[in-house]
Coordinates of C-alpha atoms in Angstrom, one line a residue:
I238 CA -18.9 -68.5 -19.4
A239 CA -19.9 -65.3 -21.0
D240 CA -20.5 -63.9 -24.5
D241 CA -17.7 -62.4 -26.7
A242 CA -19.3 -59.0 -26.2
D243 CA -18.3 -59.0 -22.5
L244 CA -14.6 -58.8 -23.5
E245 CA -15.3 -55.9 -25.9
E246 CA -17.1 -53.8 -23.3
A247 CA -14.8 -54.5 -20.4
P248 CA -16.2 -51.8 -18.1
R249 CA -13.7 -49.9 -15.9
A250 CA -14.3 -51.4 -12.5
R251 CA -12.9 -49.8 -9.3
R252 CA -11.8 -53.2 -8.1
A253 CA -9.3 -55.8 -9.4
G254 CA -10.7 -58.5 -11.7
A255 CA -9.5 -61.0 -14.3
S256 CA -11.1 -63.5 -16.7
L257 CA -10.0 -66.3 -19.0
D258 CA -12.2 -67.9 -21.6
V259 CA -11.2 -70.9 -23.8
L260 CA -13.3 -72.6 -26.4
A261 CA -12.1 -75.7 -28.3
D262 CA -13.6 -77.8 -31.0
P263 CA -12.7 -81.5 -30.6
A264 CA -13.6 -82.3 -34.2
P265 CA -12.9 -79.2 -36.4
E266 CA -13.5 -79.2 -40.1
E267 CA -10.6 -80.0 -42.4
G268 CA -8.1 -77.2 -42.6
E269 CA -9.4 -75.4 -39.5
R270 CA -7.6 -75.0 -36.2
A271 CA -8.9 -76.8 -33.1
L272 CA -8.7 -73.7 -31.0
L273 CA -11.6 -71.4 -31.9
S274 CA -11.4 -68.8 -29.3
L275 CA -9.1 -67.6 -26.5
G276 CA -10.0 -64.5 -24.5
A277 CA -8.5 -62.9 -21.5
S278 CA -8.9 -59.7 -19.6
A279 CA -7.6 -58.1 -16.4
R280 CA -8.3 -54.8 -14.6
T281 CA -7.3 -52.9 -11.6
E282 CA -8.3 -49.5 -10.3
H283 CA -6.2 -47.6 -12.9
S284 CA -5.4 -50.1 -15.6
G285 CA -6.8 -52.8 -17.8
A286 CA -5.7 -55.3 -20.4
R287 CA -7.5 -57.6 -22.8
Y288 CA -6.5 -60.2 -25.4
R289 CA -8.5 -62.3 -27.9
E290 CA -7.5 -65.0 -30.4
N291 CA -9.9 -66.6 -32.8
R292 CA -10.2 -67.5 -36.5
G293 CA -10.1 -63.8 -37.3
G294 CA -6.7 -63.4 -35.8
R295 CA -5.2 -62.0 -32.7
A296 CA -6.1 -58.7 -31.0
G297 CA -5.7 -57.0 -27.7
A298 CA -4.8 -53.8 -25.9
V299 CA -3.5 -52.4 -22.7
E300 CA -4.8 -49.2 -21.1
L301 CA -4.1 -46.9 -18.1
F302 CA -6.6 -44.3 -16.8
D303 CA -7.0 -41.7 -14.1
A304 CA -3.4 -42.0 -12.9
G305 CA -2.3 -38.5 -11.8
V306 CA -2.0 -36.2 -14.8
L307 CA -2.5 -39.2 -17.1
E308 CA -6.2 -39.2 -18.0
H309 CA -6.0 -42.1 -20.5
L310 CA -3.5 -44.3 -22.3
A311 CA -4.2 -47.1 -24.7
V312 CA -1.7 -49.3 -26.6
G313 CA -2.5 -52.1 -29.1
F314 CA -5.5 -52.6 -31.2
V315 CA -7.5 -49.4 -30.9
R316 CA -10.4 -47.5 -32.4
P317 CA -9.3 -43.9 -32.8
S318 CA -11.7 -41.0 -33.0
V319 CA -11.3 -37.2 -33.4
A320 CA -13.8 -34.8 -31.9
E321 CA -17.3 -35.2 -33.2
G322 CA -16.4 -37.4 -36.2
A323 CA -16.5 -34.8 -38.9
I324 CA -13.1 -35.9 -40.4
L325 CA -12.4 -39.2 -38.7
A326 CA -15.5 -41.3 -37.7
D327 CA -15.8 -44.7 -36.1
A328 CA -15.8 -47.3 -38.9
R329 CA -18.9 -48.9 -37.4
E330 CA -20.8 -45.6 -37.9
L331 CA -20.0 -45.1 -41.6
G332 CA -22.7 -47.5 -42.8
T333 CA -25.4 -47.1 -40.1
P334 CA -25.1 -44.2 -37.7
S335 CA -25.7 -44.8 -34.1
A336 CA -25.8 -42.6 -31.0
R337 CA -22.4 -41.8 -29.5
S338 CA -21.6 -41.2 -25.9
V339 CA -22.5 -37.7 -24.7
T340 CA -19.4 -37.4 -22.5
T341 CA -15.9 -37.8 -24.1
A342 CA -12.4 -37.4 -22.7
G343 CA -10.0 -35.6 -25.0
V344 CA -10.6 -34.2 -28.5
V345 CA -8.3 -37.0 -29.8
R346 CA -8.9 -40.4 -28.4
A347 CA -8.0 -44.1 -29.0
T348 CA -10.3 -46.6 -27.4
P349 CA -9.0 -50.2 -26.7
S350 CA -10.4 -53.0 -28.8
S351 CA -10.2 -56.7 -28.5
S352 CA -11.3 -57.3 -32.1
R353 CA -9.5 -56.8 -35.4
W354 CA -12.7 -55.7 -37.0
G355 CA -13.0 -51.9 -37.2
S356 CA -9.7 -51.3 -35.3
V357 CA -6.1 -50.4 -36.1
L358 CA -2.8 -51.0 -34.5
G359 CA -1.6 -48.0 -32.6
A360 CA -1.6 -46.0 -29.3
G361 CA -3.2 -42.9 -27.8
A362 CA -2.8 -40.8 -24.7
T363 CA -4.5 -37.9 -22.9
L364 CA -2.8 -35.8 -20.3
S365 CA -4.9 -33.5 -18.1
V366 CA -3.5 -30.5 -16.1
S367 CA -5.9 -28.1 -14.4
K368 CA -8.5 -27.1 -17.0
A369 CA -6.6 -28.2 -20.0
S370 CA -5.8 -31.6 -21.6
V371 CA -3.4 -32.6 -24.4
S372 CA -4.0 -35.7 -26.5
L373 CA -1.8 -37.7 -28.9
A374 CA -2.6 -40.7 -31.1
A375 CA -0.9 -42.6 -33.9
W376 CA -1.8 -45.8 -35.8
R377 CA -1.4 -47.8 -38.9
P378 CA -3.5 -50.4 -40.8
H379 CA -3.0 -54.1 -40.1
D380 CA -1.9 -54.9 -43.6
D381 CA 0.1 -51.8 -44.6
D382 CA 3.4 -51.0 -42.9
T383 CA 4.1 -48.0 -45.2
T384 CA 1.1 -46.0 -44.1
W385 CA 0.6 -44.3 -40.7
T386 CA -1.6 -41.6 -39.3
A387 CA -0.8 -39.3 -36.3
W388 CA -3.1 -36.8 -34.6
S389 CA -2.6 -34.3 -31.7
G390 CA -5.1 -32.1 -29.9
V391 CA -5.6 -29.7 -27.0
E392 CA -8.7 -29.0 -25.1
W393 CA -9.7 -26.3 -22.6
R394 CA -12.5 -26.8 -20.1
F395 CA -14.6 -23.9 -18.7
A396 CA -17.7 -23.9 -16.5
R397 CA -20.1 -25.2 -19.1
T398 CA -18.0 -25.0 -22.3
R399 CA -15.2 -27.0 -23.8
V400 CA -13.1 -25.8 -26.7
G401 CA -10.6 -28.0 -28.5
A402 CA -8.3 -28.0 -31.6
A403 CA -6.7 -31.0 -33.3
A404 CA -4.3 -31.5 -36.2
G405 CA -3.3 -34.7 -38.0
R406 CA -1.4 -36.1 -40.9
T407 CA -1.7 -39.4 -42.9
H408 CA 1.6 -40.4 -44.4
R409 CA 1.1 -42.2 -47.8
Q410 CA 1.2 -41.3 -51.4
P411 CA -0.1 -38.7 -51.5
S412 CA 0.0 -37.5 -47.9
R413 CA -2.8 -35.5 -46.4
D414 CA -2.9 -32.9 -43.6
A415 CA -6.0 -32.2 -41.6
A416 CA -7.1 -29.9 -38.8
A417 CA -10.3 -29.5 -36.7
V418 CA -11.9 -27.2 -34.1
T419 CA -14.6 -28.4 -31.7
V420 CA -16.8 -26.6 -29.2
A421 CA -19.2 -28.2 -26.7
H422 CA -21.6 -26.4 -24.4
A423 CA -23.8 -27.9 -21.7
F424 CA -27.2 -26.3 -21.0
R425 CA -29.4 -27.1 -18.0
S426 CA -30.8 -30.3 -19.5
A427 CA -29.0 -30.6 -22.9
V428 CA -25.6 -30.8 -24.5
V429 CA -24.6 -29.4 -27.9
C430 CA -21.3 -30.1 -29.6
A431 CA -20.0 -28.9 -33.0
E432 CA -16.9 -29.5 -35.1
V433 CA -15.4 -27.9 -38.2
G434 CA -12.5 -29.5 -39.9
V435 CA -10.3 -29.2 -43.1
A436 CA -8.7 -32.2 -44.8
G437 CA -6.5 -31.0 -47.7
S438 CA -8.9 -28.7 -49.5
A439 CA -12.1 -30.4 -48.3
L440 CA -14.3 -29.0 -45.5
A441 CA -16.1 -31.3 -43.0
Y442 CA -18.4 -30.5 -40.2
A443 CA -20.5 -32.3 -37.5
V444 CA -23.1 -31.2 -34.9
R445 CA -24.4 -33.4 -32.1
A446 CA -27.1 -32.6 -29.5
A447 CA -28.5 -34.7 -26.6
A448 CA -31.3 -33.9 -24.2
G449 CA -31.0 -36.0 -21.1
D450 CA -31.9 -39.6 -21.9
A451 CA -34.8 -38.7 -24.1
W452 CA -33.5 -37.2 -27.4
Y453 CA -30.3 -37.5 -29.5
A454 CA -29.6 -35.9 -32.8
S455 CA -26.6 -35.5 -35.0
F456 CA -25.7 -34.1 -38.5
S457 CA -22.4 -34.4 -40.3
G458 CA -21.3 -33.5 -43.8
G459 CA -18.3 -33.0 -46.0
A460 CA -15.3 -35.3 -46.5
V461 CA -15.2 -38.3 -44.1
G462 CA -12.5 -40.9 -43.6
S463 CA -12.4 -44.2 -41.9
A464 CA -10.5 -44.9 -38.7
S465 CA -9.9 -48.6 -39.6
T466 CA -8.3 -48.1 -43.0
H467 CA -5.5 -46.0 -44.5
K468 CA -7.9 -44.2 -46.9
V469 CA -7.8 -40.5 -46.7
P470 CA -11.0 -38.5 -46.8
R471 CA -12.4 -38.2 -50.3
G472 CA -15.8 -37.7 -51.9
D473 CA -18.7 -36.1 -50.0
R474 CA -20.9 -37.5 -47.3
R475 CA -24.0 -36.4 -45.4
A476 CA -25.5 -38.2 -42.4
V477 CA -28.5 -37.3 -40.2
L478 CA -29.5 -39.3 -37.2
V479 CA -32.4 -38.8 -34.7
E480 CA -33.1 -41.1 -31.7
R481 CA -35.9 -40.9 -29.2
W482 CA -36.3 -42.8 -25.9
Q483 CA -39.4 -42.9 -23.8
R484 CA -40.6 -44.9 -20.8
V485 CA -44.2 -45.0 -19.6
G486 CA -44.7 -47.4 -16.7
T487 CA -43.3 -50.8 -17.8
L488 CA -43.3 -49.9 -21.5
A489 CA -40.0 -48.6 -22.9
T490 CA -39.7 -47.5 -26.5
R491 CA -36.8 -46.4 -28.8
A492 CA -37.3 -44.8 -32.2
I493 CA -34.4 -44.3 -34.7
A494 CA -34.4 -42.5 -38.0
S495 CA -31.3 -41.9 -40.1
T496 CA -30.2 -41.2 -43.6
V497 CA -26.7 -41.4 -45.2
V498 CA -25.7 -40.0 -48.6
Q499 CA -22.2 -40.5 -49.9
R500 CA -21.0 -39.3 -53.3
E501 CA -17.7 -40.0 -55.0
G502 CA -17.3 -38.8 -58.6
A503 CA -20.3 -39.9 -60.6
E504 CA -21.5 -42.5 -58.0
E505 CA -23.9 -41.9 -55.2
E506 CA -24.8 -44.3 -52.3
R507 CA -27.9 -43.5 -50.2
Q508 CA -29.2 -45.4 -47.2
R509 CA -32.4 -44.7 -45.2
R510 CA -33.3 -46.4 -42.0
V511 CA -36.4 -46.2 -39.7
E512 CA -36.5 -48.5 -36.6
L513 CA -38.8 -48.9 -33.6
R514 CA -38.1 -51.0 -30.6
A515 CA -40.4 -51.7 -27.6
Q516 CA -40.2 -53.7 -24.4
A517 CA -42.9 -54.2 -21.8
G518 CA -43.1 -56.2 -18.6
I519 CA -46.2 -58.4 -18.2
D520 CA -45.5 -59.4 -14.6
D521 CA -42.5 -60.1 -12.4
G522 CA -41.5 -63.1 -14.4
A523 CA -42.4 -62.3 -18.0
R524 CA -41.8 -59.6 -20.6
V525 CA -42.5 -59.0 -24.3
E526 CA -39.9 -57.4 -26.7
G527 CA -40.6 -56.4 -30.2
G528 CA -39.1 -54.3 -33.0
V529 CA -39.4 -53.4 -36.7
R530 CA -36.8 -51.9 -39.0
F531 CA -37.2 -50.5 -42.5
L532 CA -34.0 -50.2 -44.6
E533 CA -33.5 -48.9 -48.1
R534 CA -30.2 -48.7 -50.1
I535 CA -30.0 -46.8 -53.4
H536 CA -26.9 -46.8 -55.7
T537 CA -26.8 -44.3 -58.5
E538 CA -24.2 -43.9 -61.2
L539 CA -24.7 -40.8 -63.4
P540 CA -24.5 -41.4 -67.2
S541 CA -21.4 -40.1 -69.0
P542 CA -20.0 -40.3 -72.6
L543 CA -18.2 -43.5 -71.5
S544 CA -20.9 -45.0 -69.4
S545 CA -24.7 -45.5 -69.6
G546 CA -25.1 -45.0 -65.9
D547 CA -26.7 -47.3 -63.3
Y548 CA -29.6 -47.3 -60.8
D549 CA -30.1 -50.0 -58.2
R550 CA -32.6 -49.8 -55.4
R551 CA -33.0 -52.4 -52.7
G552 CA -35.3 -52.3 -49.7
E553 CA -36.1 -54.6 -46.8
W554 CA -37.9 -54.7 -43.5
R555 CA -37.3 -56.8 -40.5
A556 CA -39.6 -57.5 -37.5
R557 CA -39.0 -59.4 -34.3
V558 CA -41.2 -60.3 -31.4
S559 CA -40.2 -62.4 -28.4
L560 CA -41.7 -63.5 -25.1
R561 CA -39.4 -64.2 -22.1
T562 CA -40.6 -66.0 -19.0
S563 CA -38.8 -66.9 -15.8
E564 CA -39.8 -68.6 -12.6
H565 CA -38.0 -69.7 -9.4
P566 CA -39.5 -72.9 -8.0
S567 CA -37.0 -72.9 -5.2
S568 CA -34.1 -70.8 -3.9
S569 CA -31.6 -72.9 -5.9
T570 CA -33.7 -73.5 -9.0
S571 CA -34.7 -71.3 -11.8
V572 CA -36.4 -71.9 -15.2
E573 CA -36.3 -69.6 -18.2
H574 CA -38.0 -69.7 -21.6
Q575 CA -37.8 -67.6 -24.7
F576 CA -40.1 -67.8 -27.7
R577 CA -39.0 -65.6 -30.7
I578 CA -40.2 -65.1 -34.2
D579 CA -38.2 -63.1 -36.8
A580 CA -39.6 -62.0 -40.1
V581 CA -37.7 -60.4 -43.1
R582 CA -39.0 -59.2 -46.4
A583 CA -36.5 -58.5 -49.2
R584 CA -37.5 -57.9 -52.8
S585 CA -41.0 -59.5 -52.9
S586 CA -40.7 -62.6 -50.7
L587 CA -41.3 -63.0 -46.9
G588 CA -39.0 -65.2 -44.8
L589 CA -39.6 -66.4 -41.3
A590 CA -37.5 -67.9 -38.5
G591 CA -38.6 -69.2 -35.1
T592 CA -36.5 -70.0 -32.0
W593 CA -37.4 -71.6 -28.7
R594 CA -34.8 -71.6 -25.9
G595 CA -35.3 -73.2 -22.5
K596 CA -32.8 -73.0 -19.6
L597 CA -32.8 -74.8 -16.3
R598 CA -30.5 -73.7 -13.5
H599 CA -30.2 -75.8 -10.4
G600 CA -27.4 -75.2 -7.9
P601 CA -24.0 -75.2 -9.8
L602 CA -25.5 -76.8 -13.0
D603 CA -27.1 -75.1 -16.0
V604 CA -28.8 -76.9 -18.9
A605 CA -29.9 -75.0 -22.0
V606 CA -31.8 -76.4 -25.0
E607 CA -32.5 -74.4 -28.1
A608 CA -34.4 -75.3 -31.3
S609 CA -34.5 -73.1 -34.4
A610 CA -36.2 -73.4 -37.8
W611 CA -36.1 -70.9 -40.7
G612 CA -37.4 -70.6 -44.2
L613 CA -35.7 -67.7 -46.1
A614 CA -35.2 -66.9 -49.8
A615 CA -31.8 -67.1 -51.4
D616 CA -31.3 -63.3 -51.1
Q617 CA -32.5 -63.1 -47.5
V618 CA -30.4 -63.4 -44.3
G619 CA -31.7 -64.2 -40.9
F620 CA -29.9 -63.7 -37.5
L621 CA -30.4 -66.3 -34.8
G622 CA -29.1 -66.2 -31.3
A623 CA -26.0 -68.3 -30.5
A624 CA -25.7 -70.7 -27.6
G625 CA -23.4 -68.4 -25.6
L626 CA -20.1 -70.3 -25.5
P627 CA -17.0 -68.1 -25.8
G628 CA -16.3 -67.7 -29.5
S629 CA -19.8 -68.7 -30.6
G630 CA -20.6 -65.1 -31.2
S631 CA -23.7 -63.2 -30.2
F632 CA -25.6 -64.3 -33.3
T633 CA -25.5 -66.7 -36.2
A634 CA -26.4 -65.7 -39.8
V635 CA -28.5 -68.2 -41.8
S636 CA -30.1 -68.2 -45.2
G637 CA -32.3 -70.6 -47.2
G638 CA -34.3 -73.2 -45.3
G639 CA -33.2 -75.3 -42.4
S640 CA -33.4 -76.2 -38.7
R641 CA -31.0 -76.6 -35.8
L642 CA -31.1 -78.2 -32.3
S643 CA -28.5 -77.5 -29.7
C644 CA -27.8 -78.3 -26.0
V645 CA -25.4 -76.6 -23.7
V646 CA -24.4 -78.0 -20.2
R647 CA -22.5 -75.7 -17.8
G648 CA -21.1 -76.5 -14.5
R649 CA -19.7 -74.0 -12.0
L650 CA -16.7 -75.1 -9.9
G651 CA -16.5 -73.0 -6.9
A652 CA -16.9 -69.2 -7.1
H653 CA -14.5 -68.5 -10.0
A654 CA -14.4 -71.4 -12.5
S655 CA -16.9 -73.0 -14.8
V656 CA -16.8 -75.5 -17.7
A657 CA -19.3 -76.1 -20.5
A658 CA -20.0 -78.4 -23.4
E659 CA -22.2 -77.7 -26.4
W660 CA -23.7 -80.2 -28.9
A661 CA -25.6 -79.0 -32.0
R662 CA -27.1 -80.8 -35.0
S663 CA -28.6 -79.3 -38.1
A664 CA -31.2 -80.8 -40.4
S665 CA -28.5 -81.4 -43.0
G666 CA -26.8 -83.9 -40.6
T667 CA -23.9 -81.6 -39.6
E668 CA -22.9 -82.0 -36.0
E669 CA -20.9 -79.7 -33.9
I670 CA -19.2 -80.4 -30.6
R671 CA -17.6 -77.6 -28.5
A672 CA -16.1 -77.4 -25.1
G673 CA -15.3 -74.3 -23.1
A674 CA -13.8 -73.3 -19.8
S675 CA -13.8 -70.0 -17.9
L676 CA -11.9 -68.5 -15.0
R677 CA -13.1 -65.2 -13.4
W678 CA -12.1 -63.2 -10.4

């Protein structure tokens, strides 16, 4: 039984495989459905499919890849992207930029998604012949049948250089045409990519550079639109991101710095982020992980004859440190522990959350116990790890003060099946009971 994130990643394996995850709540709250989550995925050497159903709705996609001249095909819920994201960026990158993959296939691409969040309903395909590839993609929002967007692109590959051109149109009132040109060049130990695009009368541009697995930097500006909505590019946006990875012995560090400025009319939104993560191994059975993040958001509305203007500045920092230990008393038994402390400071108050998780695995049986306690202010949010049943999510958001105790029991039936049950109780007296089953090949 795996986490929801496994369905979202769904790596392309060169072997056949399938999975089915079901999570049910025997005693759901009034007005809620008993079935919380249903996830399924299948893959072969040149195809894949995934489906998910939960309280957020239904989502899924089918894809084909590396089949003759067909480089890639995706149909269903997808996340479209164009070149370096100057005109059309991933919806998840609009708020907090993050490093993108260095290698991409096709100047226009639609990536399958098993979640309604950040995705649209559509299809995309890339055909590759010799040193050229042609890409097509079309999609529409989930809640608007009158709006659709279509893009097409062509890309030529040379020894160390790729050159591509793309054009698209969003059909709505008013409609908007857009076009982009992208160039990518590989040096001995670095890759540099650039894109220039025009959407209506607005100019957009983006530059991305990566040096091996040590440095990543990107800069974008101009009019930026979202892939997950029908909004056409408007306003002005600037985004800068720098990431640095380094490993010395057993110590691995990652530093991230970014700033995003978006202006629309008399309003300006600004976000700054600085983050440092570190991981170090103590011995073969223990490691320490830690991180700290500073985030600042500023909203400015310029004064005018009809408005007095507005200025709002909010900042917070978060820190986390955890210790993980594991031991193997015998060949069929393993014991794991995790001790974690989270701290968040927003406005002028400090909030803390602590979690202990113990896991015992003996043969086909797993038993995991988790205890959490938190004390946060009303305007603070803490993120605690979830138990790991399908549909539980990778984290749980909490606020105020409280505590929670949970126990998960898993049993593996043969090499492909497993069942699990989870019991949880909070300090307020609320109890939760969930049961899950999983089949994997």
